[in-house]
Each structure stands twice: as C-alpha cells, then as structure tokens.
Amino acid sequence: MGLQSRSLLAAMKAGLRIIYPCQCLCCGETVDADDALCPACWRAADFVSGPACGRCGATLPGDGEGAGESVGGPADLACDDCLRIPRPWVAGRAALTYAGTGRTLALALKHADRPDLGPALGRWLARAAAPLVAPGMLVVPVPVHFRRLLKRKYNQAELLSTQVARVHGLDHAPRALRRDRATPAQDHRTVADRFANLAGAMSVPARHAGALAGRPVLLVDDVMTSGATLAAAAEALLAAGSGPVSVAVLCRAVKEV
C-alpha cells in the first residue's frame, strides 16, 4: 500500500471515529480507543495483577504489581479451594475476578447476546494465559449442549478460545469436547452437588481423540466458580489420552471476605 493510500485510509478511519466514536466495552461511554474501558469501569475492573493461585487464578493476599497484567504464581501456590478440592489440571490462570466490571462483561457475553465482546475479552485472557502456553499445545473451549447452543447461537467459551489460540499461534480444536447431556443450572447448588451434576457430562468424540493424543491442552472457559465444569472437561480430555491440561478463564469467582 502506497503512502497516499495509507493517508486516505487513515483519514477515512478518523472520519468514522467522529461519526462512530469508540465506546467503553462495559457501559458504552465514549473512550479514546477500541477495546477500552472508561475510567469508572476501569476502576471497577479487578484484574488479576498480583499473587494468584497457580491452579485456578484466584487472587491471593499480597501486593499488586500493575493493574491489567496477570501475574499469577507457580502451580504449588494454591488458594484454599484448590488445597481442599483435587484438580485434574496442572495449572490455571484468570484474567479478572468475577466482580464489578468483570462480572458485568462476563454476563453480557454469556446472556446478553454480546458476541462482539469476544475478541477483546479473548485478548485479555490470552495475556493472562501466556505463562501456561507450551509447545504443541492445543486450545479447547468448554462445550455447551446443542440445545443451549441453538438458543444462544454461540458458545462464549469458544469466542474466547479462538482469540487465545490466535494470539499465541496455537492449534484450536473447538469440537474436541462434546457436552453429552444438558445439565441443570449450577446456581444455588452446593459444591458437592455441582460436581455431581457435571459428572460424566462431557466426552471426546472418537474422531478427535487422535489429535489430542499426548498433546498438552489449554482448556478455556468464561467463568470458574467451584471448578466442577472445568474438572469434568479436563477429566474427559485426559481419559481420551491428552497430555497435561491447563485451564484459563476470563473470570474467577471468589468468596466475599
């Protein structure tokens, strides 16, 4: 592209910004750049930016090291939940805490017909997941049941995993896992009930087992609460012969203290 063409394109983009200014991802207020948050939504966004559980990404007590960049910790640095509940995966990261702006964005992506949020939120997650990336890794989203997919029209985890794979140049396998049965909502269930509800709910279709064989997997979802969904998915991957599984979630739900 020549200098004149680039100048014309820049002028066109500037003109469009006058007519259609950039909007905050969360509230729609005018902001200076694409994929940005307004000051109020930024203050309410709890990015995982300091010490965090190396298994699930939950924030741990300690000093932060710069908002917006996930720091995390080694897999043996664990929160109370991960010390109490066995995890079938080896390491995990989260981009945000499921509160404030993080909760609003996660709910909008999942329930408010906002697939347009997927690229930006997926890039946030890709940054948080960077320490988990390994050679030959396969990126796999947590699946939704086909009846729910027909209603929602998209799988929010797949929107995120698409960007994670793209950013890190990894192979993406959105059909490597299948939700075999529609499970009732997890809301208001005990931890034990959540795990029982998801037990055996997912599997790897035979035609995808070969692609998984021995390969490390990065399992992607939007929100982790108890970890029951991720555990069921990781167990299905491992049973099909995958290599070690790591998990990356947009938001990690934490208990109020």
C-alpha positions as a Markdown table, in Angstrom:
| # | Residue | x | y | z |
|---|---|---|---|---|
| 1 | Met | 0.0 | 0.0 | 0.0 |
| 2 | Gly | 1.4 | 3.4 | -1.0 |
| 3 | Leu | 1.8 | 6.4 | 1.2 |
| 4 | Gln | -1.2 | 8.2 | -0.5 |
| 5 | Ser | -3.4 | 5.1 | 0.1 |
| 6 | Arg | -2.3 | 4.8 | 3.7 |
| 7 | Ser | -3.1 | 8.5 | 4.3 |
| 8 | Leu | -6.5 | 8.2 | 2.7 |
| 9 | Leu | -7.3 | 5.1 | 4.9 |
| 10 | Ala | -6.2 | 7.0 | 8.0 |
| 11 | Ala | -8.4 | 9.9 | 7.1 |
| 12 | Met | -11.4 | 7.6 | 6.5 |
| 13 | Lys | -10.8 | 6.0 | 9.9 |
| 14 | Ala | -10.6 | 9.4 | 11.6 |
| 15 | Gly | -13.8 | 10.4 | 9.9 |
| 16 | Leu | -15.6 | 7.3 | 11.1 |
| 17 | Arg | -14.4 | 7.9 | 14.6 |
| 18 | Ile | -16.2 | 11.3 | 14.5 |
| 19 | Ile | -19.4 | 9.7 | 13.5 |
| 20 | Tyr | -19.0 | 6.4 | 15.5 |
| 21 | Pro | -16.7 | 7.2 | 18.5 |
| 22 | Cys | -15.1 | 4.4 | 20.4 |
| 23 | Gln | -17.2 | 3.1 | 23.3 |
| 24 | Cys | -16.4 | 1.6 | 26.6 |
| 25 | Leu | -16.7 | -2.2 | 26.4 |
| 26 | Cys | -18.8 | -2.3 | 29.6 |
| 27 | Cys | -21.0 | 0.8 | 29.7 |
| 28 | Gly | -20.9 | 2.3 | 26.3 |
| 29 | Glu | -19.4 | 5.7 | 27.3 |
| 30 | Thr | -17.1 | 7.3 | 24.8 |
| 31 | Val | -13.5 | 6.4 | 25.2 |
| 32 | Asp | -10.3 | 7.1 | 23.3 |
| 33 | Ala | -9.6 | 3.7 | 21.8 |
| 34 | Asp | -11.2 | 0.4 | 20.7 |
| 35 | Asp | -11.4 | -2.4 | 23.3 |
| 36 | Ala | -11.0 | 0.1 | 26.2 |
| 37 | Leu | -12.8 | 0.8 | 29.4 |
| 38 | Cys | -13.9 | 4.2 | 30.7 |
| 39 | Pro | -12.3 | 5.4 | 33.9 |
| 40 | Ala | -15.2 | 4.3 | 36.1 |
| 41 | Cys | -15.4 | 0.8 | 34.6 |
| 42 | Trp | -11.6 | 0.5 | 34.8 |
| 43 | Arg | -11.7 | 1.3 | 38.5 |
| 44 | Ala | -14.4 | -1.4 | 39.0 |
| 45 | Ala | -12.4 | -4.0 | 37.0 |
| 46 | Asp | -10.4 | -6.3 | 39.3 |
| 47 | Phe | -7.7 | -7.6 | 37.0 |
| 48 | Val | -5.7 | -10.4 | 38.5 |
| 49 | Ser | -2.5 | -8.4 | 38.7 |
| 50 | Gly | -0.6 | -9.7 | 41.7 |
| 51 | Pro | -0.1 | -13.0 | 43.6 |
| 52 | Ala | -2.6 | -15.6 | 42.5 |
| 53 | Cys | -3.4 | -19.3 | 42.8 |
| 54 | Gly | -1.3 | -21.2 | 40.3 |
| 55 | Arg | -4.1 | -23.7 | 39.9 |
| 56 | Cys | -7.2 | -21.6 | 39.3 |
| 57 | Gly | -6.1 | -17.9 | 39.1 |
| 58 | Ala | -7.8 | -16.7 | 42.3 |
| 59 | Thr | -6.2 | -13.7 | 43.8 |
| 60 | Leu | -4.1 | -14.3 | 46.9 |
| 61 | Pro | -3.1 | -11.8 | 49.7 |
| 62 | Gly | -0.1 | -9.7 | 48.7 |
| 63 | Asp | 1.0 | -6.6 | 46.9 |
| 64 | Gly | -0.3 | -5.9 | 43.3 |
| 65 | Glu | 2.2 | -5.5 | 40.5 |
| 66 | Gly | 0.4 | -3.3 | 38.0 |
| 67 | Ala | -3.2 | -3.3 | 37.0 |
| 68 | Gly | -4.2 | -5.1 | 33.8 |
| 69 | Glu | -1.3 | -7.6 | 33.6 |
| 70 | Ser | -1.9 | -11.0 | 35.1 |
| 71 | Val | 1.0 | -12.1 | 37.3 |
| 72 | Gly | -0.2 | -15.3 | 38.9 |
| 73 | Gly | 2.1 | -17.8 | 40.6 |
| 74 | Pro | 3.6 | -21.3 | 40.4 |
| 75 | Ala | 1.2 | -24.3 | 40.4 |
| 76 | Asp | 2.2 | -25.1 | 44.0 |
| 77 | Leu | 0.9 | -21.6 | 45.2 |
| 78 | Ala | -2.7 | -22.6 | 45.9 |
| 79 | Cys | -5.9 | -21.0 | 47.3 |
| 80 | Asp | -8.0 | -22.6 | 50.0 |
| 81 | Asp | -10.4 | -24.1 | 47.4 |
| 82 | Cys | -7.5 | -25.7 | 45.4 |
| 83 | Leu | -5.9 | -27.1 | 48.6 |
| 84 | Arg | -9.3 | -28.7 | 49.5 |
| 85 | Ile | -10.6 | -29.8 | 46.1 |
| 86 | Pro | -8.4 | -32.1 | 43.9 |
| 87 | Arg | -7.9 | -30.5 | 40.4 |
| 88 | Pro | -7.4 | -32.8 | 37.4 |
| 89 | Trp | -5.5 | -30.0 | 35.7 |
| 90 | Val | -1.9 | -28.9 | 36.4 |
| 91 | Ala | -2.1 | -25.1 | 36.3 |
| 92 | Gly | -4.6 | -22.2 | 35.8 |
| 93 | Arg | -4.9 | -18.5 | 35.2 |
| 94 | Ala | -7.7 | -16.0 | 35.2 |
| 95 | Ala | -7.9 | -12.5 | 33.7 |
| 96 | Leu | -10.3 | -10.9 | 36.2 |
| 97 | Thr | -12.1 | -11.5 | 39.4 |
| 98 | Tyr | -15.8 | -12.2 | 38.9 |
| 99 | Ala | -17.0 | -8.9 | 40.4 |
| 100 | Gly | -17.7 | -5.4 | 39.2 |
| 101 | Thr | -16.8 | -4.8 | 35.6 |
| 102 | Gly | -15.5 | -8.4 | 35.2 |
| 103 | Arg | -18.9 | -9.8 | 36.2 |
| 104 | Thr | -20.8 | -7.4 | 34.1 |
| 105 | Leu | -18.8 | -8.2 | 31.0 |
| 106 | Ala | -18.9 | -12.0 | 31.6 |
| 107 | Leu | -22.7 | -11.9 | 32.0 |
| 108 | Ala | -23.1 | -9.7 | 28.9 |
| 109 | Leu | -21.0 | -12.1 | 26.8 |
| 110 | Lys | -23.0 | -15.1 | 28.1 |
| 111 | His | -26.5 | -13.9 | 28.4 |
| 112 | Ala | -27.0 | -10.5 | 26.7 |
| 113 | Asp | -26.3 | -11.5 | 23.1 |
| 114 | Arg | -22.9 | -9.7 | 23.0 |
| 115 | Pro | -20.6 | -11.9 | 21.0 |
| 116 | Asp | -18.9 | -8.7 | 19.8 |
| 117 | Leu | -17.2 | -8.7 | 23.2 |
| 118 | Gly | -15.4 | -12.0 | 22.4 |
| 119 | Pro | -12.4 | -10.6 | 20.6 |
| 120 | Ala | -11.4 | -8.0 | 23.2 |
| 121 | Leu | -12.1 | -10.2 | 26.2 |
| 122 | Gly | -10.3 | -13.1 | 24.4 |
| 123 | Arg | -7.2 | -11.0 | 24.0 |
| 124 | Trp | -7.3 | -10.1 | 27.7 |
| 125 | Leu | -7.5 | -13.8 | 28.5 |
| 126 | Ala | -4.7 | -14.6 | 26.1 |
| 127 | Arg | -2.4 | -12.2 | 28.0 |
| 128 | Ala | -3.4 | -13.8 | 31.3 |
| 129 | Ala | -2.8 | -17.3 | 29.9 |
| 130 | Ala | 0.6 | -16.6 | 28.5 |
| 131 | Pro | 2.6 | -18.3 | 31.3 |
| 132 | Leu | 0.6 | -21.6 | 30.5 |
| 133 | Val | 1.5 | -21.8 | 26.8 |
| 134 | Ala | 3.6 | -24.8 | 25.9 |
| 135 | Pro | 5.0 | -26.1 | 22.5 |
| 136 | Gly | 2.4 | -28.1 | 20.6 |
| 137 | Met | -0.4 | -27.0 | 22.9 |
| 138 | Leu | -4.0 | -27.4 | 21.7 |
| 139 | Val | -6.6 | -24.8 | 22.8 |
| 140 | Val | -10.0 | -26.3 | 23.6 |
| 141 | Pro | -13.1 | -24.5 | 24.8 |
| 142 | Val | -15.5 | -25.9 | 27.3 |
| 143 | Pro | -18.6 | -27.0 | 25.2 |
| 144 | Val | -22.2 | -26.2 | 25.7 |
| 145 | His | -25.0 | -28.6 | 25.0 |
| 146 | Phe | -26.5 | -28.3 | 21.5 |
| 147 | Arg | -29.9 | -27.3 | 22.8 |
| 148 | Arg | -28.3 | -24.4 | 24.7 |
| 149 | Leu | -26.3 | -23.6 | 21.6 |
| 150 | Leu | -29.4 | -23.4 | 19.5 |
| 151 | Lys | -30.9 | -20.9 | 21.9 |
| 152 | Arg | -27.8 | -18.8 | 22.5 |
| 153 | Lys | -26.4 | -19.1 | 18.9 |
| 154 | Tyr | -22.8 | -19.2 | 20.1 |
| 155 | Asn | -20.5 | -20.7 | 22.7 |
| 156 | Gln | -19.0 | -17.9 | 24.7 |
| 157 | Ala | -16.0 | -20.1 | 25.7 |
| 158 | Glu | -15.3 | -20.7 | 22.0 |
| 159 | Leu | -15.3 | -17.0 | 21.3 |
| 160 | Leu | -12.6 | -16.6 | 24.0 |
| 161 | Ser | -10.6 | -19.6 | 22.9 |
| 162 | Thr | -10.5 | -18.5 | 19.3 |
| 163 | Gln | -8.6 | -15.4 | 20.3 |
| 164 | Val | -6.3 | -17.2 | 22.8 |
| 165 | Ala | -5.3 | -19.6 | 20.0 |
| 166 | Arg | -4.8 | -16.8 | 17.5 |
| 167 | Val | -2.7 | -14.6 | 19.8 |
| 168 | His | -0.3 | -17.4 | 20.8 |
| 169 | Gly | -0.3 | -19.2 | 17.4 |
| 170 | Leu | -1.7 | -22.4 | 18.8 |
| 171 | Asp | -3.9 | -25.0 | 17.2 |
| 172 | His | -7.6 | -24.5 | 18.0 |
| 173 | Ala | -9.9 | -27.5 | 18.5 |
| 174 | Pro | -13.4 | -26.2 | 19.2 |
| 175 | Arg | -15.1 | -29.6 | 18.7 |
| 176 | Ala | -12.6 | -31.7 | 20.7 |
| 177 | Leu | -15.1 | -31.8 | 23.6 |
| 178 | Arg | -18.8 | -32.6 | 23.4 |
| 179 | Arg | -21.5 | -31.9 | 26.1 |
| 180 | Asp | -23.3 | -35.2 | 26.1 |
| 181 | Arg | -26.2 | -34.2 | 28.3 |
| 182 | Ala | -27.9 | -31.0 | 29.2 |
| 183 | Thr | -27.2 | -30.3 | 32.9 |
| 184 | Pro | -29.4 | -28.2 | 35.1 |
| 185 | Ala | -28.1 | -24.8 | 36.1 |
| 186 | Gln | -25.4 | -24.8 | 38.8 |
| 187 | Asp | -26.8 | -21.7 | 40.7 |
| 188 | His | -27.6 | -22.2 | 44.3 |
| 189 | Arg | -26.1 | -25.7 | 44.4 |
| 190 | Thr | -23.6 | -26.9 | 47.0 |
| 191 | Val | -20.0 | -27.7 | 45.8 |
| 192 | Ala | -20.7 | -31.4 | 46.0 |
| 193 | Asp | -23.9 | -31.0 | 44.1 |
| 194 | Arg | -22.1 | -29.0 | 41.4 |
| 195 | Phe | -19.6 | -31.8 | 40.8 |
| 196 | Ala | -22.3 | -34.5 | 40.9 |
| 197 | Asn | -24.3 | -32.5 | 38.4 |
| 198 | Leu | -21.4 | -32.4 | 35.9 |
| 199 | Ala | -20.0 | -35.9 | 36.4 |
| 200 | Gly | -19.8 | -37.7 | 33.1 |
| 201 | Ala | -21.4 | -34.8 | 31.2 |
| 202 | Met | -18.7 | -34.4 | 28.6 |
| 203 | Ser | -16.7 | -36.6 | 26.3 |
| 204 | Val | -14.2 | -36.5 | 23.4 |
| 205 | Pro | -15.7 | -37.7 | 20.1 |
| 206 | Ala | -13.7 | -40.6 | 18.7 |
| 207 | Arg | -12.8 | -38.7 | 15.5 |
| 208 | His | -10.9 | -36.0 | 17.7 |
| 209 | Ala | -9.1 | -38.4 | 20.0 |
| 210 | Gly | -6.1 | -38.8 | 17.6 |
| 211 | Ala | -5.5 | -35.0 | 17.5 |
| 212 | Leu | -5.4 | -34.9 | 21.3 |
| 213 | Ala | -3.1 | -37.9 | 21.9 |
| 214 | Gly | -0.3 | -36.8 | 24.2 |
| 215 | Arg | -0.6 | -33.1 | 23.5 |
| 216 | Pro | -0.8 | -30.5 | 26.2 |
| 217 | Val | -4.2 | -28.8 | 26.3 |
| 218 | Leu | -5.2 | -25.3 | 27.3 |
| 219 | Leu | -8.9 | -25.6 | 28.4 |
| 220 | Val | -10.8 | -22.3 | 28.1 |
| 221 | Asp | -14.0 | -21.1 | 29.8 |
| 222 | Asp | -15.6 | -17.8 | 30.7 |
| 223 | Val | -16.1 | -18.2 | 34.5 |
| 224 | Met | -14.8 | -20.6 | 37.1 |
| 225 | Thr | -16.8 | -20.9 | 40.4 |
| 226 | Ser | -16.3 | -24.3 | 42.0 |
| 227 | Gly | -14.4 | -25.7 | 39.1 |
| 228 | Ala | -16.9 | -28.6 | 38.5 |
| 229 | Thr | -17.3 | -27.8 | 34.8 |
| 230 | Leu | -13.6 | -27.5 | 34.2 |
| 231 | Ala | -13.0 | -30.7 | 36.1 |
| 232 | Ala | -15.5 | -32.7 | 34.1 |
| 233 | Ala | -14.0 | -31.3 | 30.9 |
| 234 | Ala | -10.4 | -31.9 | 31.9 |
| 235 | Glu | -11.2 | -35.5 | 33.0 |
| 236 | Ala | -12.8 | -36.2 | 29.6 |
| 237 | Leu | -9.7 | -34.9 | 27.8 |
| 238 | Leu | -7.3 | -37.0 | 30.0 |
| 239 | Ala | -9.5 | -40.1 | 29.6 |
| 240 | Ala | -9.2 | -39.6 | 25.8 |
| 241 | Gly | -5.4 | -39.6 | 26.0 |
| 242 | Ser | -4.5 | -36.0 | 26.0 |
| 243 | Gly | -1.3 | -34.7 | 27.7 |
| 244 | Pro | -1.4 | -32.4 | 30.8 |
| 245 | Val | -4.3 | -30.0 | 30.9 |
| 246 | Ser | -4.1 | -26.3 | 32.0 |
| 247 | Val | -7.1 | -24.0 | 32.4 |
| 248 | Ala | -7.6 | -20.4 | 31.5 |
| 249 | Val | -10.8 | -18.5 | 32.4 |
| 250 | Leu | -11.9 | -14.9 | 31.8 |
| 251 | Cys | -13.2 | -14.6 | 35.4 |
| 252 | Arg | -12.6 | -16.4 | 38.7 |
| 253 | Ala | -15.4 | -16.2 | 41.2 |
| 254 | Val | -14.1 | -15.6 | 44.7 |
| 255 | Lys | -15.8 | -15.7 | 48.1 |
| 256 | Glu | -16.7 | -12.5 | 49.8 |
| 257 | Val | -14.5 | -11.8 | 52.8 |
